[in-house]
mmCIF file of C-alpha atoms and ligand atoms in Angstrom:
data_model
loop_
_atom_site.group_PDB
_atom_site.id
_atom_site.type_symbol
_atom_site.label_atom_id
_atom_site.label_comp_id
_atom_site.label_asym_id
_atom_site.label_seq_id
_atom_site.Cartn_x
_atom_site.Cartn_y
_atom_site.Cartn_z
ATOM 1 C CA UNK A 17 -0.105 0.081 0.316
ATOM 2 C CA UNK A 18 2.808 2.359 0.473
ATOM 3 C CA UNK A 19 4.381 1.509 -2.613
ATOM 4 C CA UNK A 20 1.236 2.058 -4.408
ATOM 5 C CA UNK A 21 0.863 5.562 -2.447
ATOM 6 C CA UNK A 22 4.417 6.396 -3.707
ATOM 7 C CA UNK A 23 3.528 5.909 -6.923
ATOM 8 C CA UNK A 24 0.597 7.611 -6.839
ATOM 9 C CA UNK A 25 2.642 10.711 -5.821
ATOM 10 C CA UNK A 26 5.000 10.240 -8.081
ATOM 11 C CA UNK A 27 2.083 10.311 -11.012
ATOM 12 C CA UNK A 28 0.496 13.432 -9.798
ATOM 13 C CA UNK A 29 3.741 14.982 -9.726
ATOM 14 C CA UNK A 30 4.222 14.457 -12.891
ATOM 15 C CA UNK A 31 0.603 15.079 -14.600
ATOM 16 C CA UNK A 32 1.012 18.981 -13.825
ATOM 17 C CA UNK A 33 -2.237 18.809 -11.565
ATOM 18 C CA UNK A 34 -0.172 19.910 -8.630
ATOM 19 C CA UNK A 35 -0.287 23.938 -7.689
ATOM 20 C CA UNK A 36 3.172 24.745 -7.210
ATOM 21 C CA UNK A 37 3.310 27.827 -4.600
ATOM 22 C CA UNK A 38 6.325 27.220 -2.405
ATOM 23 C CA UNK A 39 5.092 29.920 -0.010
ATOM 24 C CA UNK A 40 1.815 28.704 0.263
ATOM 25 C CA UNK A 41 3.122 24.738 0.842
ATOM 26 C CA UNK A 42 5.097 26.140 3.684
ATOM 27 C CA UNK A 43 2.326 27.949 5.351
ATOM 28 C CA UNK A 44 -0.019 24.759 4.691
ATOM 29 C CA UNK A 45 2.461 22.378 6.189
ATOM 30 C CA UNK A 46 3.344 24.893 9.001
ATOM 31 C CA UNK A 47 -0.437 24.793 9.974
ATOM 32 C CA UNK A 48 0.291 20.621 9.940
ATOM 33 C CA UNK A 49 3.028 20.820 12.282
ATOM 34 C CA UNK A 50 0.891 22.998 14.751
ATOM 35 C CA UNK A 51 -1.363 20.109 14.753
ATOM 36 C CA UNK A 52 0.786 17.331 14.631
ATOM 37 C CA UNK A 53 4.137 18.383 16.004
ATOM 38 C CA UNK A 54 5.468 14.791 16.166
ATOM 39 C CA UNK A 55 4.890 13.543 13.028
ATOM 40 C CA UNK A 56 7.292 15.285 10.729
ATOM 41 C CA UNK A 57 6.788 12.883 7.528
ATOM 42 C CA UNK A 58 3.402 13.759 6.780
ATOM 43 C CA UNK A 59 3.370 16.021 3.357
ATOM 44 C CA UNK A 60 0.655 18.342 1.962
ATOM 45 C CA UNK A 61 0.219 18.599 -1.773
ATOM 46 C CA UNK A 62 -2.142 21.100 -3.456
ATOM 47 C CA UNK A 63 -4.259 19.673 -6.336
ATOM 48 C CA UNK A 64 -5.366 21.970 -9.001
ATOM 49 C CA UNK A 65 -9.167 21.107 -9.053
ATOM 50 C CA UNK A 66 -12.173 23.076 -7.977
ATOM 51 C CA UNK A 67 -14.282 20.451 -6.325
ATOM 52 C CA UNK A 68 -14.293 20.678 -2.550
ATOM 53 C CA UNK A 69 -12.451 17.788 -1.556
ATOM 54 C CA UNK A 70 -9.343 16.596 0.355
ATOM 55 C CA UNK A 71 -7.883 12.824 0.729
ATOM 56 C CA UNK A 72 -5.095 11.112 2.468
ATOM 57 C CA UNK A 73 -2.808 8.419 1.212
ATOM 58 C CA UNK A 74 -1.649 5.588 2.912
ATOM 59 C CA UNK A 75 1.957 7.304 3.108
ATOM 60 C CA UNK A 76 1.219 10.275 4.684
ATOM 61 C CA UNK A 77 0.887 12.689 1.656
ATOM 62 C CA UNK A 78 -2.279 14.821 2.099
ATOM 63 C CA UNK A 79 -3.795 16.370 -0.908
ATOM 64 C CA UNK A 80 -5.895 19.190 -0.668
ATOM 65 C CA UNK A 81 -7.712 20.655 -3.716
ATOM 66 C CA UNK A 82 -7.606 24.287 -4.522
ATOM 67 C CA UNK A 83 -11.396 24.783 -4.602
ATOM 68 C CA UNK A 84 -11.454 23.327 -1.157
ATOM 69 C CA UNK A 85 -8.777 26.181 0.017
ATOM 70 C CA UNK A 86 -10.641 28.776 -1.814
ATOM 71 C CA UNK A 87 -13.605 28.249 0.254
ATOM 72 C CA UNK A 88 -12.434 27.965 3.516
ATOM 73 C CA UNK A 89 -12.781 31.591 5.466
ATOM 74 C CA UNK A 90 -10.217 31.375 8.093
ATOM 75 C CA UNK A 91 -7.073 29.096 9.233
ATOM 76 C CA UNK A 92 -9.614 27.371 11.882
ATOM 77 C CA UNK A 93 -11.618 26.040 8.884
ATOM 78 C CA UNK A 94 -8.529 24.772 7.125
ATOM 79 C CA UNK A 95 -7.390 23.535 10.111
ATOM 80 C CA UNK A 96 -10.348 21.394 10.573
ATOM 81 C CA UNK A 97 -9.661 19.324 7.739
ATOM 82 C CA UNK A 98 -6.101 18.934 7.813
ATOM 83 C CA UNK A 99 -6.606 17.655 11.519
ATOM 84 C CA UNK A 100 -9.181 15.123 10.348
ATOM 85 C CA UNK A 101 -7.086 14.206 7.138
ATOM 86 C CA UNK A 102 -3.893 13.872 8.881
ATOM 87 C CA UNK A 103 -5.905 11.588 11.732
ATOM 88 C CA UNK A 104 -6.280 9.181 9.262
ATOM 89 C CA UNK A 105 -2.714 8.421 8.541
ATOM 90 C CA UNK A 106 -1.563 9.049 12.343
ATOM 91 C CA UNK A 107 -4.101 6.135 13.381
ATOM 92 C CA UNK A 108 -3.330 4.193 10.569
ATOM 93 C CA UNK A 109 -6.557 3.928 8.868
ATOM 94 C CA UNK A 110 -5.818 2.677 5.958
ATOM 95 C CA UNK A 111 -4.199 -0.255 7.108
ATOM 96 C CA UNK A 112 -7.120 -1.252 9.504
ATOM 97 C CA UNK A 113 -9.833 -0.936 6.655
ATOM 98 C CA UNK A 114 -10.482 -3.253 4.260
ATOM 99 C CA UNK A 115 -11.417 -2.447 0.762
ATOM 100 C CA UNK A 116 -15.207 -2.709 -0.396
ATOM 101 C CA UNK A 117 -15.772 -3.227 -3.802
ATOM 102 C CA UNK A 118 -19.012 -0.973 -3.973
ATOM 103 C CA UNK A 119 -16.893 1.765 -2.811
ATOM 104 C CA UNK A 120 -13.978 1.325 -5.174
ATOM 105 C CA UNK A 121 -16.461 1.464 -8.138
ATOM 106 C CA UNK A 122 -17.748 4.668 -6.824
ATOM 107 C CA UNK A 123 -14.292 5.900 -6.150
ATOM 108 C CA UNK A 124 -13.010 4.889 -9.726
ATOM 109 C CA UNK A 125 -14.856 7.806 -11.134
ATOM 110 C CA UNK A 126 -13.344 10.310 -8.495
ATOM 111 C CA UNK A 127 -10.055 9.092 -10.399
ATOM 112 C CA UNK A 128 -11.299 10.451 -13.719
ATOM 113 C CA UNK A 129 -11.791 13.849 -12.189
ATOM 114 C CA UNK A 130 -8.302 14.679 -12.499
ATOM 115 C CA UNK A 131 -7.598 12.359 -15.354
ATOM 116 C CA UNK A 132 -4.915 10.086 -13.652
ATOM 117 C CA UNK A 133 -5.667 6.214 -13.304
ATOM 118 C CA UNK A 134 -4.995 5.245 -9.439
ATOM 119 C CA UNK A 135 -5.146 1.803 -8.091
ATOM 120 C CA UNK A 136 -8.729 1.795 -6.766
ATOM 121 C CA UNK A 137 -7.456 0.061 -3.451
ATOM 122 C CA UNK A 138 -5.729 3.198 -2.932
ATOM 123 C CA UNK A 139 -8.630 5.587 -3.525
ATOM 124 C CA UNK A 140 -10.700 3.211 -1.417
ATOM 125 C CA UNK A 141 -8.573 3.609 1.748
ATOM 126 C CA UNK A 142 -7.769 7.154 0.997
ATOM 127 C CA UNK A 143 -10.831 9.152 0.372
ATOM 128 C CA UNK A 144 -12.588 11.956 2.928
ATOM 129 C CA UNK A 145 -15.178 9.141 2.424
ATOM 130 C CA UNK A 146 -13.611 6.005 2.318
ATOM 131 C CA UNK A 147 -13.404 4.791 5.340
ATOM 132 C CA UNK A 148 -15.871 3.046 7.751
ATOM 133 C CA UNK A 149 -18.355 5.136 9.972
ATOM 134 C CA UNK A 150 -16.363 4.322 12.864
ATOM 135 C CA UNK A 151 -12.856 5.018 11.617
ATOM 136 C CA UNK A 152 -14.282 8.683 10.127
ATOM 137 C CA UNK A 153 -15.951 8.983 13.757
ATOM 138 C CA UNK A 154 -12.426 8.599 15.339
ATOM 139 C CA UNK A 155 -10.738 10.907 12.822
ATOM 140 C CA UNK A 156 -13.272 13.441 14.035
ATOM 141 C CA UNK A 157 -12.543 12.871 17.578
ATOM 142 C CA UNK A 158 -8.553 13.107 16.912
ATOM 143 C CA UNK A 159 -9.076 15.879 14.531
ATOM 144 C CA UNK A 160 -10.956 17.631 17.492
ATOM 145 C CA UNK A 161 -8.329 17.340 19.906
ATOM 146 C CA UNK A 162 -5.583 18.353 17.960
ATOM 147 C CA UNK A 163 -7.327 21.884 16.777
ATOM 148 C CA UNK A 164 -8.341 22.235 20.608
ATOM 149 C CA UNK A 165 -4.698 21.743 21.406
ATOM 150 C CA UNK A 166 -3.453 24.153 18.953
ATOM 151 C CA UNK A 167 -6.049 26.555 20.084
ATOM 152 C CA UNK A 168 -8.255 27.006 17.407
ATOM 153 C CA UNK A 169 -11.854 28.124 17.626
ATOM 154 C CA UNK A 170 -13.793 24.961 17.494
ATOM 155 C CA UNK A 171 -16.883 26.599 16.214
ATOM 156 C CA UNK A 172 -15.791 26.635 12.860
ATOM 157 C CA UNK A 173 -15.233 23.067 12.384
ATOM 158 C CA UNK A 174 -19.047 22.175 11.486
ATOM 159 C CA UNK A 175 -19.019 25.455 9.357
ATOM 160 C CA UNK A 176 -16.577 23.889 6.802
ATOM 161 C CA UNK A 177 -18.636 20.624 6.282
ATOM 162 C CA UNK A 178 -21.715 22.789 5.777
ATOM 163 C CA UNK A 179 -20.227 24.724 2.750
ATOM 164 C CA UNK A 180 -19.407 21.177 1.322
ATOM 165 C CA UNK A 181 -23.075 20.532 1.655
ATOM 166 C CA UNK A 182 -24.100 23.877 -0.017
ATOM 167 C CA UNK A 183 -21.420 23.051 -2.686
ATOM 168 C CA UNK A 184 -23.310 19.628 -3.353
ATOM 169 C CA UNK A 185 -26.544 21.564 -3.135
ATOM 170 C CA UNK A 186 -25.891 24.064 -5.973
ATOM 171 C CA UNK A 187 -23.894 22.518 -8.579
ATOM 172 C CA UNK A 188 -25.632 19.579 -10.368
ATOM 173 C CA UNK A 189 -22.877 17.038 -9.474
ATOM 174 C CA UNK A 190 -23.084 13.980 -11.513
ATOM 175 C CA UNK A 191 -19.811 12.230 -10.083
ATOM 176 C CA UNK A 192 -21.398 9.218 -8.096
ATOM 177 C CA UNK A 193 -18.401 9.860 -5.743
ATOM 178 C CA UNK A 194 -19.975 13.219 -4.827
ATOM 179 C CA UNK A 195 -23.502 11.702 -4.671
ATOM 180 C CA UNK A 196 -22.661 8.812 -2.824
ATOM 181 C CA UNK A 197 -20.623 10.694 -0.320
ATOM 182 C CA UNK A 198 -23.436 13.475 0.276
ATOM 183 C CA UNK A 199 -24.709 11.505 3.714
ATOM 184 C CA UNK A 200 -21.180 11.301 4.807
ATOM 185 C CA UNK A 201 -20.665 14.995 4.820
ATOM 186 C CA UNK A 202 -23.703 15.476 6.854
ATOM 187 C CA UNK A 203 -22.590 12.801 9.347
ATOM 188 C CA UNK A 204 -19.329 14.746 9.575
ATOM 189 C CA UNK A 205 -20.917 18.337 10.470
ATOM 190 C CA UNK A 206 -23.358 16.720 13.096
ATOM 191 C CA UNK A 207 -20.134 14.658 14.293
ATOM 192 C CA UNK A 208 -18.550 18.235 14.971
ATOM 193 C CA UNK A 209 -21.205 19.524 16.401
ATOM 194 C CA UNK A 210 -21.735 17.090 18.846
ATOM 195 C CA UNK A 211 -18.285 17.347 19.653
ATOM 196 C CA UNK A 212 -18.475 20.936 20.109
ATOM 197 C CA UNK A 213 -21.412 20.616 22.473
ATOM 198 C CA UNK A 214 -19.712 17.607 24.930
ATOM 199 C CA UNK A 215 -16.793 19.721 25.085
ATOM 200 C CA UNK A 216 -18.959 23.316 26.280
ATOM 201 C CA UNK A 217 -17.011 25.230 23.412
ATOM 202 C CA UNK A 218 -16.707 28.693 24.251
ATOM 203 C CA UNK A 219 -16.548 31.756 21.955
ATOM 204 C CA UNK A 220 -12.529 31.755 22.127
ATOM 205 C CA UNK A 221 -10.008 30.435 19.752
ATOM 206 C CA UNK A 222 -8.222 31.242 16.775
ATOM 207 C CA UNK A 223 -9.674 32.073 13.789
ATOM 208 C CA UNK A 224 -6.245 33.742 11.598
ATOM 209 C CA UNK A 225 -8.815 34.753 9.146
ATOM 210 C CA UNK A 226 -6.605 37.300 7.644
ATOM 211 C CA UNK A 227 -3.510 35.944 7.872
ATOM 212 C CA UNK A 228 -5.028 32.905 5.572
ATOM 213 C CA UNK A 229 -6.976 35.026 3.234
ATOM 214 C CA UNK A 230 -3.429 36.760 2.638
ATOM 215 C CA UNK A 231 -1.658 33.563 2.533
ATOM 216 C CA UNK A 232 -4.175 31.805 0.113
ATOM 217 C CA UNK A 233 -4.997 34.722 -2.342
ATOM 218 C CA UNK A 234 -3.419 33.065 -5.158
ATOM 219 C CA UNK A 235 -4.866 29.909 -5.083
ATOM 220 C CA UNK A 236 -8.149 31.531 -4.381
ATOM 221 C CA UNK A 237 -8.046 33.587 -7.459
ATOM 222 C CA UNK A 238 -6.509 30.396 -9.596
ATOM 223 C CA UNK A 239 -9.770 28.353 -8.336
ATOM 224 C CA UNK A 240 -12.047 30.924 -9.358
ATOM 225 C CA UNK A 241 -10.675 31.174 -12.954
ATOM 226 C CA UNK A 242 -10.597 27.017 -12.582
ATOM 227 C CA UNK A 243 -14.422 27.358 -12.051
ATOM 228 C CA UNK A 244 -14.769 29.922 -14.841
ATOM 229 C CA UNK A 245 -13.087 27.468 -17.315
ATOM 230 C CA UNK A 246 -15.473 24.644 -16.113
ATOM 231 C CA UNK A 247 -18.388 26.789 -16.658
ATOM 232 C CA UNK A 248 -19.576 26.691 -12.990
ATOM 233 C CA UNK A 249 -21.413 29.799 -12.899
ATOM 234 C CA UNK A 250 -23.787 29.026 -10.107
ATOM 235 C CA UNK A 251 -21.073 28.138 -7.775
ATOM 236 C CA UNK A 252 -19.374 31.365 -8.642
ATOM 237 C CA UNK A 253 -22.740 33.567 -8.241
ATOM 238 C CA UNK A 254 -23.146 32.203 -5.137
ATOM 239 C CA UNK A 255 -19.219 32.626 -3.545
ATOM 240 C CA UNK A 256 -19.209 35.980 -5.063
ATOM 241 C CA UNK A 257 -22.493 37.774 -4.277
ATOM 242 C CA UNK A 258 -22.783 36.329 -0.671
ATOM 243 C CA UNK A 259 -21.124 36.122 2.991
ATOM 244 C CA UNK A 260 -18.172 34.260 1.669
ATOM 245 C CA UNK A 261 -16.968 36.686 -0.935
ATOM 246 C CA UNK A 262 -13.317 37.807 0.156
ATOM 247 C CA UNK A 263 -12.988 41.643 0.907
ATOM 248 C CA UNK A 264 -10.005 43.890 -0.429
ATOM 249 C CA UNK A 265 -9.595 41.970 -3.644
ATOM 250 C CA UNK A 266 -10.113 44.935 -6.386
ATOM 251 C CA UNK A 267 -10.938 42.735 -9.455
ATOM 252 C CA UNK A 268 -13.134 39.856 -8.050
ATOM 253 C CA UNK A 269 -16.111 41.535 -9.941
ATOM 254 C CA UNK A 270 -14.500 40.090 -13.036
ATOM 255 C CA UNK A 271 -15.319 36.676 -12.327
ATOM 256 C CA UNK A 272 -18.569 37.754 -11.190
ATOM 257 C CA UNK A 273 -19.137 39.640 -14.431
ATOM 258 C CA UNK A 274 -17.924 35.927 -16.695
ATOM 259 C CA UNK A 275 -20.052 33.724 -14.491
ATOM 260 C CA UNK A 276 -23.044 36.217 -14.874
ATOM 261 C CA UNK A 277 -22.326 35.784 -19.347
ATOM 262 C CA UNK A 278 -22.053 32.418 -18.471
ATOM 263 C CA UNK A 279 -25.338 31.647 -17.231
ATOM 264 C CA UNK A 280 -26.898 34.123 -19.614
ATOM 265 C CA UNK A 281 -30.596 34.501 -17.950
ATOM 266 C CA UNK A 282 -32.649 37.732 -18.907
ATOM 267 C CA UNK A 283 -30.777 40.612 -17.609
ATOM 268 C CA UNK A 284 -27.565 38.995 -17.156
ATOM 269 C CA UNK A 285 -25.472 40.518 -19.919
ATOM 270 C CA UNK A 286 -26.595 43.935 -17.980
ATOM 271 C CA UNK A 287 -25.305 42.587 -14.695
ATOM 272 C CA UNK A 288 -21.839 41.361 -16.123
ATOM 273 C CA UNK A 289 -21.502 45.042 -17.783
ATOM 274 C CA UNK A 290 -21.927 46.891 -14.435
ATOM 275 C CA UNK A 291 -19.330 44.421 -12.963
ATOM 276 C CA UNK A 292 -16.791 44.866 -15.780
ATOM 277 C CA UNK A 293 -17.277 48.778 -15.528
ATOM 278 C CA UNK A 294 -16.642 48.503 -11.725
ATOM 279 C CA UNK A 295 -13.521 46.611 -12.043
ATOM 280 C CA UNK A 296 -12.189 49.228 -14.286
ATOM 281 C CA UNK A 297 -12.921 51.836 -12.064
ATOM 282 C CA UNK A 298 -11.163 49.904 -9.096
ATOM 283 C CA UNK A 299 -8.716 47.758 -11.025
ATOM 284 C CA UNK A 300 -7.629 49.796 -14.363
ATOM 285 C CA UNK A 301 -4.786 47.765 -15.041
ATOM 286 C CA UNK A 302 -6.397 44.163 -14.876
ATOM 287 C CA UNK A 303 -6.308 43.517 -18.724
ATOM 288 C CA UNK A 304 -9.015 40.703 -19.010
ATOM 289 C CA UNK A 305 -11.656 43.074 -17.974
ATOM 290 C CA UNK A 306 -11.309 44.780 -21.208
ATOM 291 C CA UNK A 307 -11.586 41.764 -23.148
ATOM 292 C CA UNK A 308 -14.290 40.811 -21.446
ATOM 293 C CA UNK A 309 -16.373 44.268 -22.103
ATOM 294 C CA UNK A 310 -15.123 44.211 -25.881
ATOM 295 C CA UNK A 311 -16.384 40.974 -25.913
ATOM 296 C CA UNK A 312 -19.964 41.693 -24.843
ATOM 297 C CA UNK A 313 -20.154 45.033 -26.756
ATOM 298 C CA UNK A 314 -19.283 42.883 -29.769
ATOM 299 C CA UNK A 315 -21.627 40.137 -29.050
ATOM 300 C CA UNK A 316 -24.591 42.826 -28.513
ATOM 301 C CA UNK A 317 -23.493 44.289 -32.084
ATOM 302 C CA UNK A 318 -22.036 47.652 -30.321
ATOM 303 C CA UNK A 319 -18.894 47.548 -32.825
ATOM 304 C CA UNK A 320 -17.500 51.093 -31.899
ATOM 305 C CA UNK A 321 -17.452 50.085 -28.185
ATOM 306 C CA UNK A 322 -16.133 46.921 -29.055
ATOM 307 C CA UNK A 323 -13.232 48.300 -30.768
ATOM 308 C CA UNK A 324 -12.085 50.909 -27.723
ATOM 309 C CA UNK A 325 -12.163 48.170 -25.358
ATOM 310 C CA UNK A 326 -10.639 45.127 -27.314
ATOM 311 C CA UNK A 327 -7.735 48.066 -28.548
ATOM 312 C CA UNK A 328 -7.147 49.466 -24.617
ATOM 313 C CA UNK A 329 -6.933 45.336 -23.981
ATOM 314 C CA UNK A 330 -4.052 45.300 -26.428
ATOM 315 C CA UNK A 331 -2.331 47.806 -25.138
ATOM 316 C CA UNK A 332 -2.570 46.188 -21.632
ATOM 317 C CA UNK A 333 -2.304 42.491 -21.839
ATOM 318 C CA UNK A 334 0.529 40.457 -22.317
ATOM 319 C CA UNK A 335 0.598 38.280 -25.657
ATOM 320 C CA UNK A 336 -1.416 35.199 -25.132
ATOM 321 C CA UNK A 337 -4.631 33.013 -26.511
ATOM 322 C CA UNK A 338 -6.834 35.902 -25.497
ATOM 323 C CA UNK A 339 -4.998 38.603 -27.572
ATOM 324 C CA UNK A 340 -5.175 36.602 -30.671
ATOM 325 C CA UNK A 341 -8.984 36.307 -30.153
ATOM 326 C CA UNK A 342 -9.092 40.166 -29.909
ATOM 327 C CA UNK A 343 -7.192 40.670 -33.021
ATOM 328 C CA UNK A 344 -9.652 38.683 -34.567
ATOM 329 C CA UNK A 345 -12.449 40.278 -33.418
ATOM 330 C CA UNK A 346 -11.098 43.648 -34.200
ATOM 331 C CA UNK A 347 -10.498 42.500 -37.854
ATOM 332 C CA UNK A 348 -14.321 41.593 -38.217
ATOM 333 C CA UNK A 349 -15.330 44.866 -36.880
ATOM 334 C CA UNK A 350 -12.835 46.283 -39.411
ATOM 335 C CA UNK A 351 -14.709 44.329 -42.187
ATOM 336 C CA UNK A 352 -18.057 44.836 -40.997
ATOM 337 C CA UNK A 353 -17.014 48.734 -40.861
ATOM 338 C CA UNK A 354 -15.772 48.671 -44.325
ATOM 339 C CA UNK A 355 -19.123 46.777 -45.406
ATOM 340 C CA UNK A 356 -21.291 50.053 -44.577
HETATM 341 ZN ZN1 ZN B 418 -12.278 10.934 6.741
#
C-alpha cells in the first residue's frame, strides 16, 4: 500500500495537476506541524481542482484541492480538514480498513476527475469518505482534540462541512463519488457539532482569518478562474454575491461578470457589464476586463465600443490566447465597417 501511494505521488507530480507555490506549501505544512508536531513525515500537496475535496494517502501525503482552500474562510476551518485527514494517517486507518468492492467502483470515477489512473484500492482507503463510519468518527475525535490543543476556534469545524453540503446542493454534481458521499458530509457536520456541544465550546480560539486569506489569495484567484473554465457559474455567483466573498481584492467582479455571462439569463448581460465597469474603476490595469467588455459589446453588435475596449486590452495585456482572439474580433469589426 505504501509503495502504491509513493507511485501515486510520483504520477501526480508528473501530471502537472499540482498547484506549485512554495510559500503556500510552507504555510500549509506549518499549520500541519502545529496540529501534529510529532509527525514530520506527513506532507501536504495542493491539487489544481475546483471541487471541494481532500484525501490522505497511506504514506502520509495529504492532498487538498485548490477549491477547498478557496472556500475556507479562515485558518481554523482549513485546519479542521487537515486535522481530520492527518488523523487517518496517524491512526493508520488505511491499514485497518478493508477494501469494499462497492466503494472502489464509486471511487474509480473520482479518479477521472483529475484524469490520472490510480489503483482503486488506494482510493478506497484514502478518500475523505472512504473509511468506515467508526474510523471516520475516530478521525473526527482525533482531529477535534488536535484543533483544541492548537487553540483553534472549534465553532468553525462544523461550518466547513456545511460549505461542502452547500456545494453539493448548488452544483448539479453528477460524479457518483459526490452523490454517494452526500450523507457522509452531513455525518461529519453533525459529528463536529456534537463534539463541540460535549466539550462546552465557548467563544474563544484562533480564527486567523486575515493571515489565511493573505496566504491563500493566489490559490483563491486560481480557483475562481478554474471554476470559470469549467463553467461553474452557479458556484461562482453564490461565492461572489454571498457572505463568503473575500474582501479587499479589487478585480473579483471580473469573475462575477463572467459568471453572469455564462449563466445568460434575462438581464445577465447588463449585470455583467456593471461588474466589468466597476473593475475598470477599481483595478484599471487588470487587462482581462477590457477583453470581457469588448467581447460583450461585440456580441451585442456595439462595434464601436467593442473596438475601444479591445484596443485598450491589446495595449495592456501580455500576448496570449486572448490577444489572438481580440485581434480576430478587431479584424471582423474592420470588415463590417468597410461594408457600410
Ligand atoms: Zn475522513
